[in-house]
PDB file of C-alpha atoms in Angstrom:
ATOM      1  CA  UNK A   1     -29.120   6.052 -15.707  1.00 73.00           C
ATOM      2  CA  UNK A   2     -29.872   7.852 -12.354  1.00 79.00           C
ATOM      3  CA  UNK A   3     -33.204  10.660 -12.662  1.00 87.00           C
ATOM      4  CA  UNK A   4     -33.810  13.577 -10.085  1.00 88.00           C
ATOM      5  CA  UNK A   5     -37.371  14.990  -9.836  1.00 91.00           C
ATOM      6  CA  UNK A   6     -35.969  18.149  -9.434  1.00 91.00           C
ATOM      7  CA  UNK A   7     -32.790  20.049 -11.708  1.00 92.00           C
ATOM      8  CA  UNK A   8     -31.700  20.967  -8.174  1.00 93.00           C
ATOM      9  CA  UNK A   9     -31.296  17.433  -6.298  1.00 91.00           C
ATOM     10  CA  UNK A  10     -29.085  16.442  -9.808  1.00 92.00           C
ATOM     11  CA  UNK A  11     -26.695  19.906  -8.992  1.00 91.00           C
ATOM     12  CA  UNK A  12     -26.203  18.444  -5.543  1.00 92.00           C
ATOM     13  CA  UNK A  13     -25.380  15.241  -6.362  1.00 91.00           C
ATOM     14  CA  UNK A  14     -22.420  16.569  -8.990  1.00 91.00           C
ATOM     15  CA  UNK A  15     -21.895  18.703  -6.465  1.00 92.00           C
ATOM     16  CA  UNK A  16     -21.136  15.626  -4.154  1.00 92.00           C
ATOM     17  CA  UNK A  17     -19.674  14.282  -6.862  1.00 89.00           C
ATOM     18  CA  UNK A  18     -17.111  17.112  -7.554  1.00 90.00           C
ATOM     19  CA  UNK A  19     -16.121  17.248  -3.789  1.00 90.00           C
ATOM     20  CA  UNK A  20     -15.229  14.173  -3.885  1.00 87.00           C
ATOM     21  CA  UNK A  21     -13.017  14.484  -6.026  1.00 86.00           C
ATOM     22  CA  UNK A  22     -10.986  16.958  -5.121  1.00 85.00           C
ATOM     23  CA  UNK A  23     -10.807  15.160  -1.032  1.00 82.00           C
ATOM     24  CA  UNK A  24     -10.062  11.497  -3.465  1.00 86.00           C
ATOM     25  CA  UNK A  25      -6.930  10.992  -1.522  1.00 85.00           C
ATOM     26  CA  UNK A  26      -4.740   8.838  -4.486  1.00 83.00           C
ATOM     27  CA  UNK A  27      -4.789  12.075  -5.906  1.00 87.00           C
ATOM     28  CA  UNK A  28      -3.859  14.671  -2.388  1.00 89.00           C
ATOM     29  CA  UNK A  29      -1.073  12.431  -1.700  1.00 90.00           C
ATOM     30  CA  UNK A  30      -0.153  12.770  -4.933  1.00 89.00           C
ATOM     31  CA  UNK A  31      -0.076  16.489  -5.339  1.00 92.00           C
ATOM     32  CA  UNK A  32       1.431  17.104  -1.595  1.00 94.00           C
ATOM     33  CA  UNK A  33       3.841  14.715  -2.150  1.00 94.00           C
ATOM     34  CA  UNK A  34       3.458  12.033   0.657  1.00 95.00           C
ATOM     35  CA  UNK A  35       3.454   8.848  -1.954  1.00 93.00           C
ATOM     36  CA  UNK A  36       3.665   7.954  -5.597  1.00 92.00           C
ATOM     37  CA  UNK A  37       3.274   5.111  -7.651  1.00 87.00           C
ATOM     38  CA  UNK A  38       4.929   3.419 -10.751  1.00 88.00           C
ATOM     39  CA  UNK A  39       4.555   1.085 -12.880  1.00 87.00           C
ATOM     40  CA  UNK A  40       8.335  -0.961 -12.659  1.00 92.00           C
ATOM     41  CA  UNK A  41       7.471  -1.648  -9.332  1.00 89.00           C
ATOM     42  CA  UNK A  42       4.004  -3.450  -9.488  1.00 87.00           C
ATOM     43  CA  UNK A  43       0.773  -2.165  -8.411  1.00 87.00           C
ATOM     44  CA  UNK A  44      -1.146  -2.011  -5.087  1.00 89.00           C
ATOM     45  CA  UNK A  45       2.993  -0.909  -3.739  1.00 91.00           C
ATOM     46  CA  UNK A  46       3.044   2.586  -3.001  1.00 91.00           C
ATOM     47  CA  UNK A  47       6.390   4.600  -3.067  1.00 93.00           C
ATOM     48  CA  UNK A  48       6.434   6.502  -0.142  1.00 95.00           C
ATOM     49  CA  UNK A  49       8.079   9.901  -0.742  1.00 96.00           C
ATOM     50  CA  UNK A  50      10.130  12.072   2.463  1.00 98.00           C
ATOM     51  CA  UNK A  51       7.055  14.076   3.559  1.00 97.00           C
ATOM     52  CA  UNK A  52       5.132  11.087   4.039  1.00 96.00           C
ATOM     53  CA  UNK A  53       7.870   8.373   5.257  1.00 96.00           C
ATOM     54  CA  UNK A  54       8.157  11.375   8.295  1.00 97.00           C
ATOM     55  CA  UNK A  55       4.081  11.392   8.796  1.00 95.00           C
ATOM     56  CA  UNK A  56       3.851   7.952   8.960  1.00 94.00           C
ATOM     57  CA  UNK A  57       7.403   7.361  11.040  1.00 95.00           C
ATOM     58  CA  UNK A  58       5.358   9.947  14.010  1.00 97.00           C
ATOM     59  CA  UNK A  59       1.928   8.527  13.474  1.00 95.00           C
ATOM     60  CA  UNK A  60       3.941   4.841  14.461  1.00 95.00           C
ATOM     61  CA  UNK A  61       5.676   6.835  17.331  1.00 96.00           C
ATOM     62  CA  UNK A  62       2.832   8.130  18.452  1.00 97.00           C
ATOM     63  CA  UNK A  63       0.325   5.261  18.314  1.00 95.00           C
ATOM     64  CA  UNK A  64       3.903   3.196  19.876  1.00 95.00           C
ATOM     65  CA  UNK A  65       4.110   5.508  22.506  1.00 96.00           C
ATOM     66  CA  UNK A  66       0.449   5.431  24.000  1.00 96.00           C
ATOM     67  CA  UNK A  67       0.501   1.718  23.725  1.00 96.00           C
ATOM     68  CA  UNK A  68       3.548   1.139  25.566  1.00 94.00           C
ATOM     69  CA  UNK A  69       3.270   4.514  28.371  1.00 95.00           C
ATOM     70  CA  UNK A  70      -0.973   4.734  28.665  1.00 96.00           C
ATOM     71  CA  UNK A  71      -2.092   0.827  28.032  1.00 96.00           C
ATOM     72  CA  UNK A  72       0.432  -1.246  28.646  1.00 95.00           C
ATOM     73  CA  UNK A  73       1.100  -2.742  25.677  1.00 97.00           C
ATOM     74  CA  UNK A  74       4.697  -4.917  25.853  1.00 96.00           C
ATOM     75  CA  UNK A  75       6.223  -4.567  22.036  1.00 96.00           C
ATOM     76  CA  UNK A  76       6.654  -7.518  19.471  1.00 96.00           C
ATOM     77  CA  UNK A  77       8.139  -8.752  16.812  1.00 96.00           C
ATOM     78  CA  UNK A  78       7.715 -11.366  14.479  1.00 96.00           C
ATOM     79  CA  UNK A  79       9.190 -12.571  11.351  1.00 96.00           C
ATOM     80  CA  UNK A  80       8.184 -11.284   8.116  1.00 95.00           C
ATOM     81  CA  UNK A  81       8.116 -15.188   6.407  1.00 96.00           C
ATOM     82  CA  UNK A  82       7.146 -17.747   8.521  1.00 96.00           C
ATOM     83  CA  UNK A  83       6.731 -21.797   7.361  1.00 96.00           C
ATOM     84  CA  UNK A  84       3.378 -22.759   6.053  1.00 96.00           C
ATOM     85  CA  UNK A  85       2.659 -25.223   9.262  1.00 97.00           C
ATOM     86  CA  UNK A  86       2.330 -21.887  11.127  1.00 96.00           C
ATOM     87  CA  UNK A  87      -0.575 -20.477   8.593  1.00 96.00           C
ATOM     88  CA  UNK A  88      -1.892 -24.058   8.648  1.00 96.00           C
ATOM     89  CA  UNK A  89      -2.420 -24.214  12.751  1.00 95.00           C
ATOM     90  CA  UNK A  90      -4.197 -20.906  12.759  1.00 94.00           C
ATOM     91  CA  UNK A  91      -6.673 -21.642  10.068  1.00 94.00           C
ATOM     92  CA  UNK A  92      -5.467 -19.148   7.376  1.00 92.00           C
ATOM     93  CA  UNK A  93      -3.632 -20.957   5.275  1.00 95.00           C
ATOM     94  CA  UNK A  94      -6.504 -23.215   4.106  1.00 94.00           C
ATOM     95  CA  UNK A  95      -9.134 -19.921   3.792  1.00 94.00           C
ATOM     96  CA  UNK A  96      -6.758 -17.251   2.878  1.00 93.00           C
ATOM     97  CA  UNK A  97      -3.550 -19.113   0.723  1.00 94.00           C
ATOM     98  CA  UNK A  98      -4.789 -17.458  -2.473  1.00 93.00           C
ATOM     99  CA  UNK A  99      -3.823 -13.866  -0.999  1.00 94.00           C
ATOM    100  CA  UNK A 100      -0.933 -15.279   0.054  1.00 95.00           C
ATOM    101  CA  UNK A 101       2.424 -14.929  -1.313  1.00 95.00           C
ATOM    102  CA  UNK A 102       4.190 -17.963  -1.297  1.00 96.00           C
ATOM    103  CA  UNK A 103       7.708 -19.873  -1.258  1.00 96.00           C
ATOM    104  CA  UNK A 104       9.762 -22.507  -1.138  1.00 97.00           C
ATOM    105  CA  UNK A 105      12.894 -23.191   0.883  1.00 96.00           C
ATOM    106  CA  UNK A 106      14.586 -25.839   2.025  1.00 96.00           C
ATOM    107  CA  UNK A 107      12.213 -27.725   0.018  1.00 97.00           C
ATOM    108  CA  UNK A 108       9.010 -26.378   2.613  1.00 97.00           C
ATOM    109  CA  UNK A 109       6.050 -24.520   1.652  1.00 96.00           C
ATOM    110  CA  UNK A 110       6.682 -20.790   3.554  1.00 97.00           C
ATOM    111  CA  UNK A 111       4.144 -17.676   3.014  1.00 96.00           C
ATOM    112  CA  UNK A 112       5.949 -13.556   3.622  1.00 96.00           C
ATOM    113  CA  UNK A 113       3.479 -12.382   6.194  1.00 95.00           C
ATOM    114  CA  UNK A 114       0.510 -11.339   5.869  1.00 93.00           C
ATOM    115  CA  UNK A 115      -1.024 -10.913   9.255  1.00 93.00           C
ATOM    116  CA  UNK A 116       0.501 -10.738  13.023  1.00 93.00           C
ATOM    117  CA  UNK A 117      -1.612 -12.803  14.844  1.00 93.00           C
ATOM    118  CA  UNK A 118      -0.075 -16.078  14.383  1.00 95.00           C
ATOM    119  CA  UNK A 119       3.185 -14.806  15.685  1.00 95.00           C
ATOM    120  CA  UNK A 120       1.642 -12.975  18.343  1.00 94.00           C
ATOM    121  CA  UNK A 121       0.199 -15.919  19.677  1.00 94.00           C
ATOM    122  CA  UNK A 122       3.412 -17.741  19.294  1.00 96.00           C
ATOM    123  CA  UNK A 123       5.260 -14.747  21.738  1.00 96.00           C
ATOM    124  CA  UNK A 124       2.300 -15.796  23.873  1.00 96.00           C
ATOM    125  CA  UNK A 125       2.905 -18.883  24.005  1.00 95.00           C
ATOM    126  CA  UNK A 126       6.482 -18.300  24.496  1.00 95.00           C
ATOM    127  CA  UNK A 127       6.005 -18.952  28.798  1.00 95.00           C
ATOM    128  CA  UNK A 128       4.017 -20.225  31.235  1.00 95.00           C
ATOM    129  CA  UNK A 129       1.774 -17.691  32.356  1.00 93.00           C
ATOM    130  CA  UNK A 130      -0.682 -17.337  35.161  1.00 94.00           C
ATOM    131  CA  UNK A 131      -4.020 -15.537  35.356  1.00 93.00           C
ATOM    132  CA  UNK A 132      -2.706 -12.911  37.103  1.00 94.00           C
ATOM    133  CA  UNK A 133      -0.780 -11.852  34.568  1.00 91.00           C
ATOM    134  CA  UNK A 134      -3.845 -11.413  32.273  1.00 94.00           C
ATOM    135  CA  UNK A 135      -4.682  -9.081  30.507  1.00 95.00           C
ATOM    136  CA  UNK A 136      -1.871  -9.363  28.159  1.00 96.00           C
ATOM    137  CA  UNK A 137      -1.275  -6.774  25.935  1.00 96.00           C
ATOM    138  CA  UNK A 138       1.445  -7.068  23.169  1.00 96.00           C
ATOM    139  CA  UNK A 139       1.544  -4.405  20.314  1.00 96.00           C
ATOM    140  CA  UNK A 140       3.753  -5.289  17.302  1.00 96.00           C
ATOM    141  CA  UNK A 141       4.403  -3.112  14.201  1.00 95.00           C
ATOM    142  CA  UNK A 142       4.664  -4.759  11.033  1.00 94.00           C
ATOM    143  CA  UNK A 143       5.040  -4.715   7.158  1.00 94.00           C
ATOM    144  CA  UNK A 144       2.073  -7.685   5.376  1.00 95.00           C
ATOM    145  CA  UNK A 145       2.250  -9.040   2.555  1.00 94.00           C
ATOM    146  CA  UNK A 146      -1.685  -9.677   0.777  1.00 93.00           C
ATOM    147  CA  UNK A 147      -1.929 -10.613  -3.225  1.00 92.00           C
ATOM    148  CA  UNK A 148      -4.731  -8.532  -3.438  1.00 90.00           C
ATOM    149  CA  UNK A 149      -7.062  -8.866  -6.938  1.00 89.00           C
ATOM    150  CA  UNK A 150      -6.090  -6.206  -8.684  1.00 85.00           C
ATOM    151  CA  UNK A 151      -9.282  -4.782 -10.029  1.00 84.00           C
ATOM    152  CA  UNK A 152      -9.677  -4.245  -5.556  1.00 83.00           C
ATOM    153  CA  UNK A 153      -6.798  -1.787  -5.244  1.00 81.00           C
ATOM    154  CA  UNK A 154      -7.159   2.084  -5.170  1.00 79.00           C
ATOM    155  CA  UNK A 155      -3.889   4.948  -4.262  1.00 81.00           C
ATOM    156  CA  UNK A 156      -3.454   3.896  -0.526  1.00 85.00           C
ATOM    157  CA  UNK A 157      -7.035   2.368   0.103  1.00 81.00           C
ATOM    158  CA  UNK A 158      -6.345  -1.263  -1.273  1.00 87.00           C
ATOM    159  CA  UNK A 159      -2.609  -2.214  -1.406  1.00 91.00           C
ATOM    160  CA  UNK A 160      -0.436  -5.160  -1.444  1.00 92.00           C
ATOM    161  CA  UNK A 161       2.347  -3.840   0.768  1.00 92.00           C
ATOM    162  CA  UNK A 162       0.637  -1.768   3.964  1.00 91.00           C
ATOM    163  CA  UNK A 163       2.372  -1.423   7.942  1.00 92.00           C
ATOM    164  CA  UNK A 164      -0.253  -2.237  10.837  1.00 91.00           C
ATOM    165  CA  UNK A 165       0.125  -1.419  14.095  1.00 92.00           C
ATOM    166  CA  UNK A 166      -1.795  -3.797  15.541  1.00 92.00           C
ATOM    167  CA  UNK A 167      -2.241  -5.337  19.443  1.00 94.00           C
ATOM    168  CA  UNK A 168      -3.018  -9.028  20.330  1.00 95.00           C
ATOM    169  CA  UNK A 169      -4.730  -8.970  23.614  1.00 95.00           C
ATOM    170  CA  UNK A 170      -5.128 -12.348  25.941  1.00 95.00           C
ATOM    171  CA  UNK A 171      -7.360 -11.609  28.690  1.00 94.00           C
ATOM    172  CA  UNK A 172     -10.420 -14.037  31.012  1.00 89.00           C
ATOM    173  CA  UNK A 173     -13.911 -14.575  28.941  1.00 87.00           C
TER     174      UNK A 173
END
């Protein structure tokens, strides 16, 4: 239960709850025809409608233009799936395997990409570099997949598939 010293405090709280409900991105996103969800696809896997897709596209281009043209990033792209060895080296396999989608390919464990970091490090390590190259800024926009608990998902706040623009910076201590 909840108790208030004055009726005005209760009314203020109820007004606050109504305001939150009216600003809920899940409700607004559907009303504005930006995204939807469909049970046959699965929980946490949103469908972006044309207007939502256009919004994502503009945001992605804007951040990538800033990274590339103003902030000195180089653009990278890493596979959407990798052997478990990569995630064992990074430590993700031991700590987050239960939140990763895994499969077996040619009798080896693979994971569908839950994060960009391990691949980004491999891009950096692909050739010898000098301290003069630092800071080395890599940017990658990629779709990631995480096996979130069904009780944690709501709208676009917590999902099982999402696209992220992520920076990896290698610099001196």
